[in-house]
PDB file of C-alpha atoms and ligand atoms in Angstrom:
ATOM      1  CA  UNK A 282      74.721  13.450 -42.472  1.00 91.00           C
ATOM      2  CA  UNK A 283      75.861  10.391 -44.464  1.00 96.00           C
ATOM      3  CA  UNK A 284      78.882   9.980 -42.190  1.00 95.00           C
ATOM      4  CA  UNK A 285      76.933  10.405 -38.934  1.00 98.00           C
ATOM      5  CA  UNK A 286      76.044   7.242 -37.060  1.00 98.00           C
ATOM      6  CA  UNK A 287      73.654   5.703 -34.560  1.00 98.00           C
ATOM      7  CA  UNK A 288      75.169   3.429 -31.946  1.00 98.00           C
ATOM      8  CA  UNK A 289      73.733  -0.082 -31.765  1.00 98.00           C
ATOM      9  CA  UNK A 290      73.354  -1.851 -28.411  1.00 98.00           C
ATOM     10  CA  UNK A 291      76.462  -3.942 -29.146  1.00 98.00           C
ATOM     11  CA  UNK A 292      78.652  -0.861 -29.736  1.00 98.00           C
ATOM     12  CA  UNK A 293      78.605  -1.038 -33.547  1.00 98.00           C
ATOM     13  CA  UNK A 294      78.204   2.317 -35.350  1.00 98.00           C
ATOM     14  CA  UNK A 295      75.606   2.308 -38.114  1.00 98.00           C
ATOM     15  CA  UNK A 296      75.475   5.202 -40.621  1.00 98.00           C
ATOM     16  CA  UNK A 297      72.337   7.294 -39.962  1.00 98.00           C
ATOM     17  CA  UNK A 298      70.971   7.178 -43.509  1.00 98.00           C
ATOM     18  CA  UNK A 299      71.023   4.046 -45.643  1.00 98.00           C
ATOM     19  CA  UNK A 300      70.525   3.625 -49.368  1.00 98.00           C
ATOM     20  CA  UNK A 301      67.555   1.379 -50.274  1.00 98.00           C
ATOM     21  CA  UNK A 302      67.673  -0.990 -53.237  1.00 98.00           C
ATOM     22  CA  UNK A 303      64.254  -2.691 -53.325  1.00 97.00           C
ATOM     23  CA  UNK A 304      62.856  -2.821 -56.874  1.00 96.00           C
ATOM     24  CA  UNK A 305      66.230  -1.875 -58.319  1.00 96.00           C
ATOM     25  CA  UNK A 306      66.812  -4.607 -60.907  1.00 95.00           C
ATOM     26  CA  UNK A 307      70.033  -6.601 -60.941  1.00 95.00           C
ATOM     27  CA  UNK A 308      72.324  -5.666 -63.824  1.00 96.00           C
ATOM     28  CA  UNK A 309      73.066  -2.177 -65.151  1.00 97.00           C
ATOM     29  CA  UNK A 310      70.392  -0.396 -63.121  1.00 98.00           C
ATOM     30  CA  UNK A 311      71.410  -1.704 -59.697  1.00 98.00           C
ATOM     31  CA  UNK A 312      75.090  -1.436 -60.589  1.00 98.00           C
ATOM     32  CA  UNK A 313      74.758   2.207 -61.665  1.00 98.00           C
ATOM     33  CA  UNK A 314      72.487   3.117 -58.725  1.00 98.00           C
ATOM     34  CA  UNK A 315      74.926   1.771 -56.136  1.00 98.00           C
ATOM     35  CA  UNK A 316      77.901   3.264 -57.971  1.00 98.00           C
ATOM     36  CA  UNK A 317      76.162   6.666 -57.960  1.00 98.00           C
ATOM     37  CA  UNK A 318      75.127   6.302 -54.317  1.00 98.00           C
ATOM     38  CA  UNK A 319      78.713   5.571 -53.270  1.00 98.00           C
ATOM     39  CA  UNK A 320      79.938   8.559 -55.287  1.00 97.00           C
ATOM     40  CA  UNK A 321      77.355  10.767 -53.585  1.00 97.00           C
ATOM     41  CA  UNK A 322      78.733   9.552 -50.256  1.00 98.00           C
ATOM     42  CA  UNK A 323      76.289   6.887 -49.035  1.00 98.00           C
ATOM     43  CA  UNK A 324      78.253   4.296 -47.089  1.00 98.00           C
ATOM     44  CA  UNK A 325      75.284   2.254 -45.860  1.00 98.00           C
ATOM     45  CA  UNK A 326      73.548   0.033 -48.442  1.00 98.00           C
ATOM     46  CA  UNK A 327      70.406  -2.003 -47.776  1.00 98.00           C
ATOM     47  CA  UNK A 328      69.749  -5.029 -49.964  1.00 98.00           C
ATOM     48  CA  UNK A 329      68.149  -8.462 -49.555  1.00 98.00           C
ATOM     49  CA  UNK A 330      68.371 -11.926 -51.067  1.00 98.00           C
ATOM     50  CA  UNK A 331      64.858 -11.517 -52.513  1.00 98.00           C
ATOM     51  CA  UNK A 332      65.691  -8.207 -54.213  1.00 98.00           C
ATOM     52  CA  UNK A 333      67.805 -10.402 -56.501  1.00 97.00           C
ATOM     53  CA  UNK A 334      70.323  -7.598 -56.943  1.00 98.00           C
ATOM     54  CA  UNK A 335      73.080  -8.611 -54.514  1.00 98.00           C
ATOM     55  CA  UNK A 336      75.416  -9.500 -57.407  1.00 98.00           C
ATOM     56  CA  UNK A 337      75.240  -6.013 -58.942  1.00 98.00           C
ATOM     57  CA  UNK A 338      75.322  -4.338 -55.525  1.00 98.00           C
ATOM     58  CA  UNK A 339      78.487  -6.269 -54.682  1.00 98.00           C
ATOM     59  CA  UNK A 340      80.059  -5.562 -58.072  1.00 98.00           C
ATOM     60  CA  UNK A 341      79.453  -1.813 -57.787  1.00 98.00           C
ATOM     61  CA  UNK A 342      80.967  -1.822 -54.305  1.00 98.00           C
ATOM     62  CA  UNK A 343      83.984  -3.786 -55.491  1.00 97.00           C
ATOM     63  CA  UNK A 344      84.565  -1.503 -58.489  1.00 97.00           C
ATOM     64  CA  UNK A 345      84.240   1.609 -56.329  1.00 96.00           C
ATOM     65  CA  UNK A 346      87.493   0.610 -54.613  1.00 88.00           C
ATOM     66  CA  UNK A 347      85.951   1.735 -51.328  1.00 94.00           C
ATOM     67  CA  UNK A 348      87.562   0.250 -48.276  1.00 96.00           C
ATOM     68  CA  UNK A 349      85.171  -2.517 -47.192  1.00 96.00           C
ATOM     69  CA  UNK A 350      85.536  -1.536 -43.554  1.00 96.00           C
ATOM     70  CA  UNK A 351      84.304   1.989 -44.331  1.00 97.00           C
ATOM     71  CA  UNK A 352      80.993   0.622 -45.639  1.00 98.00           C
ATOM     72  CA  UNK A 353      77.951  -0.779 -43.855  1.00 98.00           C
ATOM     73  CA  UNK A 354      76.172  -3.515 -45.806  1.00 98.00           C
ATOM     74  CA  UNK A 355      72.832  -5.060 -44.854  1.00 98.00           C
ATOM     75  CA  UNK A 356      71.152  -8.079 -46.393  1.00 98.00           C
ATOM     76  CA  UNK A 357      68.189 -10.188 -45.337  1.00 98.00           C
ATOM     77  CA  UNK A 358      67.199 -13.807 -44.934  1.00 98.00           C
ATOM     78  CA  UNK A 359      64.274 -14.626 -47.258  1.00 98.00           C
ATOM     79  CA  UNK A 360      60.984 -14.516 -45.363  1.00 98.00           C
ATOM     80  CA  UNK A 361      60.090 -18.150 -46.094  1.00 97.00           C
ATOM     81  CA  UNK A 362      63.314 -19.497 -44.535  1.00 98.00           C
ATOM     82  CA  UNK A 363      62.451 -20.516 -40.992  1.00 98.00           C
ATOM     83  CA  UNK A 364      65.022 -23.224 -40.428  1.00 97.00           C
ATOM     84  CA  UNK A 365      68.357 -23.366 -38.560  1.00 98.00           C
ATOM     85  CA  UNK A 366      70.427 -25.046 -41.277  1.00 98.00           C
ATOM     86  CA  UNK A 367      68.892 -23.229 -44.226  1.00 98.00           C
ATOM     87  CA  UNK A 368      69.617 -19.907 -42.533  1.00 98.00           C
ATOM     88  CA  UNK A 369      73.327 -20.659 -42.789  1.00 98.00           C
ATOM     89  CA  UNK A 370      72.989 -21.722 -46.425  1.00 98.00           C
ATOM     90  CA  UNK A 371      71.146 -18.535 -47.422  1.00 98.00           C
ATOM     91  CA  UNK A 372      73.478 -16.310 -45.422  1.00 98.00           C
ATOM     92  CA  UNK A 373      76.508 -17.729 -47.242  1.00 98.00           C
ATOM     93  CA  UNK A 374      74.715 -17.410 -50.580  1.00 98.00           C
ATOM     94  CA  UNK A 375      74.120 -13.690 -49.896  1.00 98.00           C
ATOM     95  CA  UNK A 376      77.770 -13.234 -48.944  1.00 98.00           C
ATOM     96  CA  UNK A 377      78.849 -15.055 -52.089  1.00 98.00           C
ATOM     97  CA  UNK A 378      76.632 -12.922 -54.325  1.00 98.00           C
ATOM     98  CA  UNK A 379      77.940  -9.763 -52.678  1.00 98.00           C
ATOM     99  CA  UNK A 380      81.519 -11.119 -52.902  1.00 97.00           C
ATOM    100  CA  UNK A 381      82.126 -10.284 -49.269  1.00 98.00           C
ATOM    101  CA  UNK A 382      83.477 -12.216 -46.344  1.00 97.00           C
ATOM    102  CA  UNK A 383      81.311 -10.666 -43.645  1.00 98.00           C
ATOM    103  CA  UNK A 384      78.034  -8.763 -43.342  1.00 98.00           C
ATOM    104  CA  UNK A 385      77.516  -5.651 -41.222  1.00 98.00           C
ATOM    105  CA  UNK A 386      73.853  -6.383 -40.576  1.00 98.00           C
ATOM    106  CA  UNK A 387      71.754  -9.426 -41.403  1.00 98.00           C
ATOM    107  CA  UNK A 388      67.993  -9.408 -40.837  1.00 98.00           C
ATOM    108  CA  UNK A 389      65.150 -11.916 -40.759  1.00 98.00           C
ATOM    109  CA  UNK A 390      63.178 -10.277 -43.582  1.00 98.00           C
ATOM    110  CA  UNK A 391      59.753 -10.848 -42.033  1.00 98.00           C
ATOM    111  CA  UNK A 392      58.173 -12.889 -39.231  1.00 98.00           C
ATOM    112  CA  UNK A 393      56.085 -14.743 -41.844  1.00 98.00           C
ATOM    113  CA  UNK A 394      56.521 -15.601 -45.526  1.00 97.00           C
ATOM    114  CA  UNK A 395      55.331 -12.743 -47.780  1.00 96.00           C
ATOM    115  CA  UNK A 396      53.135 -15.350 -49.464  1.00 95.00           C
ATOM    116  CA  UNK A 397      51.302 -15.951 -46.147  1.00 97.00           C
ATOM    117  CA  UNK A 398      51.370 -12.756 -44.099  1.00 96.00           C
ATOM    118  CA  UNK A 399      50.406 -13.365 -40.488  1.00 95.00           C
ATOM    119  CA  UNK A 400      51.256 -17.083 -40.462  1.00 97.00           C
ATOM    120  CA  UNK A 401      52.541 -18.199 -37.051  1.00 97.00           C
ATOM    121  CA  UNK A 402      56.247 -18.965 -37.613  1.00 98.00           C
ATOM    122  CA  UNK A 403      57.438 -18.348 -34.059  1.00 97.00           C
ATOM    123  CA  UNK A 404      59.273 -21.654 -33.727  1.00 98.00           C
ATOM    124  CA  UNK A 405      60.900 -21.228 -37.135  1.00 98.00           C
ATOM    125  CA  UNK A 406      61.917 -17.641 -36.409  1.00 98.00           C
ATOM    126  CA  UNK A 407      63.662 -18.800 -33.232  1.00 98.00           C
ATOM    127  CA  UNK A 408      65.473 -21.534 -35.200  1.00 98.00           C
ATOM    128  CA  UNK A 409      66.697 -19.033 -37.785  1.00 98.00           C
ATOM    129  CA  UNK A 410      67.609 -16.608 -35.014  1.00 98.00           C
ATOM    130  CA  UNK A 411      69.730 -19.212 -33.189  1.00 98.00           C
ATOM    131  CA  UNK A 412      71.804 -19.693 -36.343  1.00 98.00           C
ATOM    132  CA  UNK A 413      72.120 -15.925 -36.781  1.00 98.00           C
ATOM    133  CA  UNK A 414      73.335 -15.591 -33.172  1.00 98.00           C
ATOM    134  CA  UNK A 415      76.002 -18.212 -33.924  1.00 98.00           C
ATOM    135  CA  UNK A 416      77.070 -16.395 -37.101  1.00 98.00           C
ATOM    136  CA  UNK A 417      77.203 -13.160 -35.109  1.00 98.00           C
ATOM    137  CA  UNK A 418      79.270 -14.768 -32.364  1.00 98.00           C
ATOM    138  CA  UNK A 419      81.668 -16.207 -34.932  1.00 98.00           C
ATOM    139  CA  UNK A 420      82.048 -12.647 -36.335  1.00 98.00           C
ATOM    140  CA  UNK A 421      80.625 -13.415 -39.792  1.00 98.00           C
ATOM    141  CA  UNK A 422      77.996 -10.752 -39.046  1.00 98.00           C
ATOM    142  CA  UNK A 423      78.677  -7.565 -37.043  1.00 98.00           C
ATOM    143  CA  UNK A 424      75.057  -7.074 -35.972  1.00 98.00           C
ATOM    144  CA  UNK A 425      71.811  -9.000 -36.366  1.00 98.00           C
ATOM    145  CA  UNK A 426      68.210  -8.013 -36.469  1.00 98.00           C
ATOM    146  CA  UNK A 427      64.711  -8.527 -37.734  1.00 98.00           C
ATOM    147  CA  UNK A 428      62.300  -6.764 -40.044  1.00 98.00           C
ATOM    148  CA  UNK A 429      58.536  -6.288 -39.999  1.00 98.00           C
ATOM    149  CA  UNK A 430      58.385  -7.646 -36.419  1.00 98.00           C
ATOM    150  CA  UNK A 431      55.652  -6.284 -34.135  1.00 98.00           C
ATOM    151  CA  UNK A 432      55.820  -6.251 -30.330  1.00 98.00           C
ATOM    152  CA  UNK A 433      54.464  -9.811 -29.977  1.00 98.00           C
ATOM    153  CA  UNK A 434      56.932 -11.150 -32.536  1.00 98.00           C
ATOM    154  CA  UNK A 435      59.814  -9.422 -30.744  1.00 98.00           C
ATOM    155  CA  UNK A 436      58.776 -10.550 -27.262  1.00 98.00           C
ATOM    156  CA  UNK A 437      58.404 -14.135 -28.417  1.00 98.00           C
ATOM    157  CA  UNK A 438      61.776 -14.225 -30.183  1.00 98.00           C
ATOM    158  CA  UNK A 439      63.518 -12.766 -27.131  1.00 98.00           C
ATOM    159  CA  UNK A 440      61.708 -15.157 -24.772  1.00 98.00           C
ATOM    160  CA  UNK A 441      62.687 -18.208 -26.804  1.00 98.00           C
ATOM    161  CA  UNK A 442      66.343 -17.265 -27.362  1.00 98.00           C
ATOM    162  CA  UNK A 443      67.310 -14.679 -24.725  1.00 98.00           C
ATOM    163  CA  UNK A 444      68.962 -12.553 -27.424  1.00 98.00           C
ATOM    164  CA  UNK A 445      67.604  -9.069 -28.209  1.00 98.00           C
ATOM    165  CA  UNK A 446      67.901  -8.002 -31.874  1.00 98.00           C
ATOM    166  CA  UNK A 447      70.126  -5.013 -32.548  1.00 98.00           C
ATOM    167  CA  UNK A 448      67.754  -3.656 -35.229  1.00 98.00           C
ATOM    168  CA  UNK A 449      64.117  -3.878 -36.326  1.00 98.00           C
ATOM    169  CA  UNK A 450      63.492  -2.601 -39.863  1.00 98.00           C
ATOM    170  CA  UNK A 451      59.849  -1.576 -40.309  1.00 98.00           C
ATOM    171  CA  UNK A 452      57.639   0.470 -42.633  1.00 97.00           C
ATOM    172  CA  UNK A 453      57.714   3.939 -41.151  1.00 97.00           C
ATOM    173  CA  UNK A 454      56.771   7.211 -42.803  1.00 97.00           C
ATOM    174  CA  UNK A 455      54.637  10.283 -42.118  1.00 97.00           C
ATOM    175  CA  UNK A 456      51.090   9.088 -41.501  1.00 95.00           C
ATOM    176  CA  UNK A 457      52.165   5.635 -40.341  1.00 95.00           C
ATOM    177  CA  UNK A 458      53.024   6.616 -36.773  1.00 95.00           C
ATOM    178  CA  UNK A 459      49.772   5.446 -35.149  1.00 94.00           C
ATOM    179  CA  UNK A 460      50.296   2.007 -36.684  1.00 94.00           C
ATOM    180  CA  UNK A 461      53.917   1.719 -35.569  1.00 97.00           C
ATOM    181  CA  UNK A 462      54.101   3.674 -32.328  1.00 97.00           C
ATOM    182  CA  UNK A 463      53.859   0.640 -30.011  1.00 98.00           C
ATOM    183  CA  UNK A 464      56.601  -1.159 -31.910  1.00 98.00           C
ATOM    184  CA  UNK A 465      58.781   1.948 -31.940  1.00 98.00           C
ATOM    185  CA  UNK A 466      58.256   2.456 -28.178  1.00 98.00           C
ATOM    186  CA  UNK A 467      59.053  -1.200 -27.402  1.00 98.00           C
ATOM    187  CA  UNK A 468      62.208  -1.003 -29.523  1.00 98.00           C
ATOM    188  CA  UNK A 469      63.329   2.179 -27.754  1.00 98.00           C
ATOM    189  CA  UNK A 470      62.758   0.584 -24.323  1.00 98.00           C
ATOM    190  CA  UNK A 471      64.834  -2.421 -25.362  1.00 98.00           C
ATOM    191  CA  UNK A 472      67.591  -0.505 -27.150  1.00 98.00           C
ATOM    192  CA  UNK A 473      66.646  -1.929 -30.552  1.00 98.00           C
ATOM    193  CA  UNK A 474      67.353   0.574 -33.337  1.00 98.00           C
ATOM    194  CA  UNK A 475      64.370   1.079 -35.640  1.00 98.00           C
ATOM    195  CA  UNK A 476      65.139   1.427 -39.334  1.00 98.00           C
ATOM    196  CA  UNK A 477      62.445   3.250 -41.321  1.00 98.00           C
ATOM    197  CA  UNK A 478      61.829   1.599 -44.650  1.00 98.00           C
ATOM    198  CA  UNK A 479      59.783   3.326 -47.360  1.00 97.00           C
ATOM    199  CA  UNK A 480      60.397   6.744 -45.711  1.00 97.00           C
ATOM    200  CA  UNK A 481      58.743   8.421 -48.733  1.00 97.00           C
ATOM    201  CA  UNK A 482      55.805   5.983 -48.544  1.00 95.00           C
ATOM    202  CA  UNK A 483      57.203   4.635 -51.836  1.00 95.00           C
ATOM    203  CA  UNK A 484      56.690   8.125 -53.262  1.00 94.00           C
ATOM    204  CA  UNK A 485      52.994   8.401 -52.274  1.00 92.00           C
ATOM    205  CA  UNK A 486      53.457  10.975 -49.517  1.00 93.00           C
ATOM    206  CA  UNK A 487      55.402  13.468 -51.641  1.00 95.00           C
ATOM    207  CA  UNK A 488      52.409  15.463 -52.890  1.00 93.00           C
ATOM    208  CA  UNK A 489      50.461  15.612 -49.635  1.00 94.00           C
ATOM    209  CA  UNK A 490      49.317  19.201 -48.935  1.00 94.00           C
ATOM    210  CA  UNK A 491      50.901  19.268 -45.459  1.00 96.00           C
ATOM    211  CA  UNK A 492      54.233  18.025 -46.808  1.00 97.00           C
ATOM    212  CA  UNK A 493      54.157  20.637 -49.563  1.00 97.00           C
ATOM    213  CA  UNK A 494      53.384  23.366 -46.996  1.00 97.00           C
ATOM    214  CA  UNK A 495      56.239  22.242 -44.736  1.00 98.00           C
ATOM    215  CA  UNK A 496      58.611  22.082 -47.709  1.00 98.00           C
ATOM    216  CA  UNK A 497      57.860  25.745 -48.347  1.00 98.00           C
ATOM    217  CA  UNK A 498      58.181  26.667 -44.667  1.00 98.00           C
ATOM    218  CA  UNK A 499      61.606  25.026 -44.247  1.00 98.00           C
ATOM    219  CA  UNK A 500      62.861  25.792 -47.786  1.00 98.00           C
ATOM    220  CA  UNK A 501      63.365  22.072 -48.330  1.00 98.00           C
ATOM    221  CA  UNK A 502      61.936  19.544 -50.768  1.00 98.00           C
ATOM    222  CA  UNK A 503      58.999  17.250 -49.879  1.00 98.00           C
ATOM    223  CA  UNK A 504      61.384  14.261 -49.858  1.00 98.00           C
ATOM    224  CA  UNK A 505      63.714  16.010 -47.411  1.00 98.00           C
ATOM    225  CA  UNK A 506      60.782  16.828 -45.079  1.00 98.00           C
ATOM    226  CA  UNK A 507      59.655  13.194 -45.114  1.00 98.00           C
ATOM    227  CA  UNK A 508      63.110  11.730 -44.553  1.00 98.00           C
ATOM    228  CA  UNK A 509      63.933  14.254 -41.831  1.00 98.00           C
ATOM    229  CA  UNK A 510      60.644  13.292 -40.127  1.00 98.00           C
ATOM    230  CA  UNK A 511      61.865   9.708 -39.635  1.00 98.00           C
ATOM    231  CA  UNK A 512      65.108  11.017 -38.101  1.00 98.00           C
ATOM    232  CA  UNK A 513      63.117  13.219 -35.689  1.00 98.00           C
ATOM    233  CA  UNK A 514      61.662   9.979 -34.301  1.00 98.00           C
ATOM    234  CA  UNK A 515      65.152   8.558 -33.789  1.00 98.00           C
ATOM    235  CA  UNK A 516      64.692   6.068 -36.624  1.00 98.00           C
ATOM    236  CA  UNK A 517      67.120   5.385 -39.455  1.00 98.00           C
ATOM    237  CA  UNK A 518      65.757   6.169 -42.941  1.00 98.00           C
ATOM    238  CA  UNK A 519      66.487   4.020 -46.004  1.00 98.00           C
ATOM    239  CA  UNK A 520      65.444   6.151 -48.985  1.00 98.00           C
ATOM    240  CA  UNK A 521      65.702   4.560 -52.431  1.00 98.00           C
ATOM    241  CA  UNK A 522      66.270   6.326 -55.729  1.00 98.00           C
ATOM    242  CA  UNK A 523      67.847   5.368 -59.029  1.00 98.00           C
ATOM    243  CA  UNK A 524      68.473   9.049 -59.846  1.00 98.00           C
ATOM    244  CA  UNK A 525      71.703  10.639 -58.707  1.00 98.00           C
ATOM    245  CA  UNK A 526      70.213  14.120 -58.192  1.00 98.00           C
ATOM    246  CA  UNK A 527      67.592  12.618 -55.872  1.00 98.00           C
ATOM    247  CA  UNK A 528      70.246  10.637 -54.000  1.00 98.00           C
ATOM    248  CA  UNK A 529      71.985  13.943 -53.276  1.00 98.00           C
ATOM    249  CA  UNK A 530      68.674  15.603 -52.322  1.00 98.00           C
ATOM    250  CA  UNK A 531      67.695  12.724 -50.024  1.00 98.00           C
ATOM    251  CA  UNK A 532      70.935  13.018 -48.069  1.00 98.00           C
ATOM    252  CA  UNK A 533      70.741  16.790 -47.520  1.00 98.00           C
ATOM    253  CA  UNK A 534      69.069  16.597 -44.126  1.00 98.00           C
ATOM    254  CA  UNK A 535      70.959  19.048 -42.002  1.00 97.00           C
ATOM    255  CA  UNK A 536      67.936  20.788 -40.468  1.00 98.00           C
ATOM    256  CA  UNK A 537      65.331  19.996 -37.837  1.00 98.00           C
ATOM    257  CA  UNK A 538      61.534  20.027 -37.776  1.00 98.00           C
ATOM    258  CA  UNK A 539      59.584  21.764 -35.009  1.00 98.00           C
ATOM    259  CA  UNK A 540      57.856  19.342 -32.638  1.00 98.00           C
ATOM    260  CA  UNK A 541      54.395  20.579 -33.664  1.00 98.00           C
ATOM    261  CA  UNK A 542      55.193  19.818 -37.312  1.00 98.00           C
ATOM    262  CA  UNK A 543      56.411  16.330 -36.369  1.00 98.00           C
ATOM    263  CA  UNK A 544      53.095  15.780 -34.567  1.00 97.00           C
ATOM    264  CA  UNK A 545      51.151  16.994 -37.598  1.00 97.00           C
ATOM    265  CA  UNK A 546      53.071  14.551 -39.796  1.00 97.00           C
ATOM    266  CA  UNK A 547      52.367  11.766 -37.270  1.00 96.00           C
ATOM    267  CA  UNK A 548      48.671  11.979 -38.102  1.00 95.00           C
ATOM    268  CA  UNK A 549      49.035  12.657 -41.794  1.00 90.00           C
ATOM    269  CA  UNK A 550      47.009   9.539 -42.605  1.00 70.00           C
ATOM    270  CA  UNK A 551      43.997  11.170 -40.947  1.00 48.00           C
ATOM    271  CA  UNK A 552      44.137  13.895 -43.578  1.00 47.00           C
ATOM    272  CA  UNK A 553      41.465  13.002 -46.150  1.00 42.00           C
ATOM    273  CA  UNK A 554      43.423  14.950 -48.767  1.00 43.00           C
ATOM    274  CA  UNK A 555      46.440  12.695 -48.186  1.00 44.00           C
ATOM    275  CA  UNK A 556      46.940  11.734 -51.787  1.00 39.00           C
ATOM    276  CA  UNK A 557      45.216  14.861 -53.088  1.00 32.00           C
TER     277      UNK A 557
HETATM  278  N1  NAP B 607      62.370  -4.875 -44.916  1.00 51.28           N
HETATM  279  C1  NAP B 607      61.375  -4.746 -45.770  1.00 51.28           C
HETATM  280  O1  NAP B 607      60.425  -5.531 -45.780  1.00 51.28           O
HETATM  281  C2  NAP B 607      61.401  -3.589 -46.735  1.00 51.28           C
HETATM  282  C3  NAP B 607      60.248  -3.274 -47.475  1.00 51.28           C
HETATM  283  C4  NAP B 607      60.298  -2.164 -48.319  1.00 51.28           C
HETATM  284  C5  NAP B 607      61.461  -1.419 -48.431  1.00 51.28           C
HETATM  285  N2  NAP B 607      62.584  -1.776 -47.723  1.00 51.28           N
HETATM  286  C6  NAP B 607      63.859  -1.018 -47.860  1.00 51.28           C
HETATM  287  O2  NAP B 607      63.612   0.384 -47.751  1.00 51.28           O
HETATM  288  C7  NAP B 607      64.042   1.039 -48.949  1.00 51.28           C
HETATM  289  C8  NAP B 607      63.205   2.263 -49.259  1.00 51.28           C
HETATM  290  O3  NAP B 607      61.853   1.976 -49.380  1.00 51.28           O
HETATM  291  P1  NAP B 607      61.085   1.958 -50.783  1.00 51.28           P
HETATM  292  O4  NAP B 607      62.026   1.597 -51.850  1.00 51.28           O
HETATM  293  O5  NAP B 607      59.895   1.118 -50.542  1.00 51.28           O
HETATM  294  O6  NAP B 607      60.520   3.420 -51.019  1.00 51.28           O
HETATM  295  P2  NAP B 607      60.900   4.936 -50.674  1.00 51.28           P
HETATM  296  O7  NAP B 607      62.337   5.119 -50.445  1.00 51.28           O
HETATM  297  O8  NAP B 607      59.906   5.395 -49.659  1.00 51.28           O
HETATM  298  O9  NAP B 607      60.471   5.625 -52.058  1.00 51.28           O
HETATM  299  C9  NAP B 607      61.093   5.300 -53.261  1.00 51.28           C
HETATM  300  C10 NAP B 607      60.295   5.955 -54.395  1.00 51.28           C
HETATM  301  O10 NAP B 607      60.372   7.382 -54.296  1.00 51.28           O
HETATM  302  C11 NAP B 607      61.019   7.907 -55.451  1.00 51.28           C
HETATM  303  N3  NAP B 607      61.915   8.974 -54.973  1.00 51.28           N
HETATM  304  C12 NAP B 607      63.061   8.817 -54.268  1.00 51.28           C
HETATM  305  N4  NAP B 607      63.604   9.997 -53.946  1.00 51.28           N
HETATM  306  C13 NAP B 607      62.774  10.942 -54.464  1.00 51.28           C
HETATM  307  C14 NAP B 607      62.800  12.356 -54.468  1.00 51.28           C
HETATM  308  N5  NAP B 607      63.777  13.028 -53.863  1.00 51.28           N
HETATM  309  N6  NAP B 607      61.795  13.020 -55.091  1.00 51.28           N
HETATM  310  C15 NAP B 607      60.798  12.344 -55.708  1.00 51.28           C
HETATM  311  N7  NAP B 607      60.711  10.988 -55.731  1.00 51.28           N
HETATM  312  C16 NAP B 607      61.702  10.291 -55.108  1.00 51.28           C
HETATM  313  C17 NAP B 607      61.740   6.754 -56.113  1.00 51.28           C
HETATM  314  O11 NAP B 607      61.805   6.895 -57.513  1.00 51.28           O
HETATM  315  P3  NAP B 607      63.197   6.904 -58.330  1.00 51.28           P
HETATM  316  O12 NAP B 607      63.943   5.652 -57.984  1.00 51.28           O
HETATM  317  O13 NAP B 607      62.724   6.970 -59.738  1.00 51.28           O
HETATM  318  O14 NAP B 607      63.919   8.164 -57.894  1.00 51.28           O
HETATM  319  C18 NAP B 607      60.824   5.584 -55.742  1.00 51.28           C
HETATM  320  O15 NAP B 607      59.731   5.530 -56.638  1.00 51.28           O
HETATM  321  C19 NAP B 607      63.929  -0.075 -49.992  1.00 51.28           C
HETATM  322  O16 NAP B 607      64.573   0.256 -51.199  1.00 51.28           O
HETATM  323  C20 NAP B 607      64.495  -1.238 -49.231  1.00 51.28           C
HETATM  324  O17 NAP B 607      65.917  -1.160 -49.165  1.00 51.28           O
HETATM  325  C21 NAP B 607      62.562  -2.838 -46.871  1.00 51.28           C
END
């Protein structure tokens, strides 16, 4: 599974499961986590400037002696940067921290600053996007995208710039389908790959009765059921763990869920026992 890929609209292959690094502190923990992930066989690593761990992520990659071209590395423009020139500055800073000379995927982290969710930054997003298009065209980035964008955000960005993102990375996990289905449908119609962040609902969905029942039915673990669920929707999961055994578990996804079980997981949030 870790070597399988989705095809982006620009012809770039992106490994089907990525390794998440949010809340993995820079230093020994991030270094060891990425080292372990690469040993397990993950070749797709998701980081961000604001995770403040790009230095350790880059160091672990460098020390692994992996061929850079065999890896797929994503980073993200901080959500408060909504400016053409600053986008270039932050992109180069991420590259420098990672000790790389190109990025496989670079994302606008959010349509608004995390400190002011919902703020209208449409003009600023378009400015940042124009710089990212230039960096893409000059081959410093192999594919470009956005994160946390809803349908309105996407339509506006495309209208202002004429350039459709290759990827939209959004929160997507069992129980979150109703909230995200319009965005997922719009992305599918426009050939934008959806990446599912927090596929385990940051761990909260693991003990849900339905997930436990399905784990028994398929002889899989709750985490595997939840990650497989995101793949059944054609989205790309980014599970995070700092534990090697869990990294192995989270990549063992060679099974499929019946459609009726996918539909039951879609409405998991309606289950009052969700966190029971
Ligand atoms: N673009 C954005 O705005 C955005 C936002 C959030 C996340 N993301 C990306 O998506 C990635 C994943 O999301 P996430 O980190 O929020 O959460 P997640 O992957 O849904 O869940 C991670 C949590 O589950 C635990 N866990 C992992 N595997 C497990 C297993 N097999 N069994 C039991 N527990 C397990 C982890 O603990 P241990 O580490 O102790 O194993 C951690 O507490 C992030 O790391 C980041 O790269 C992006």
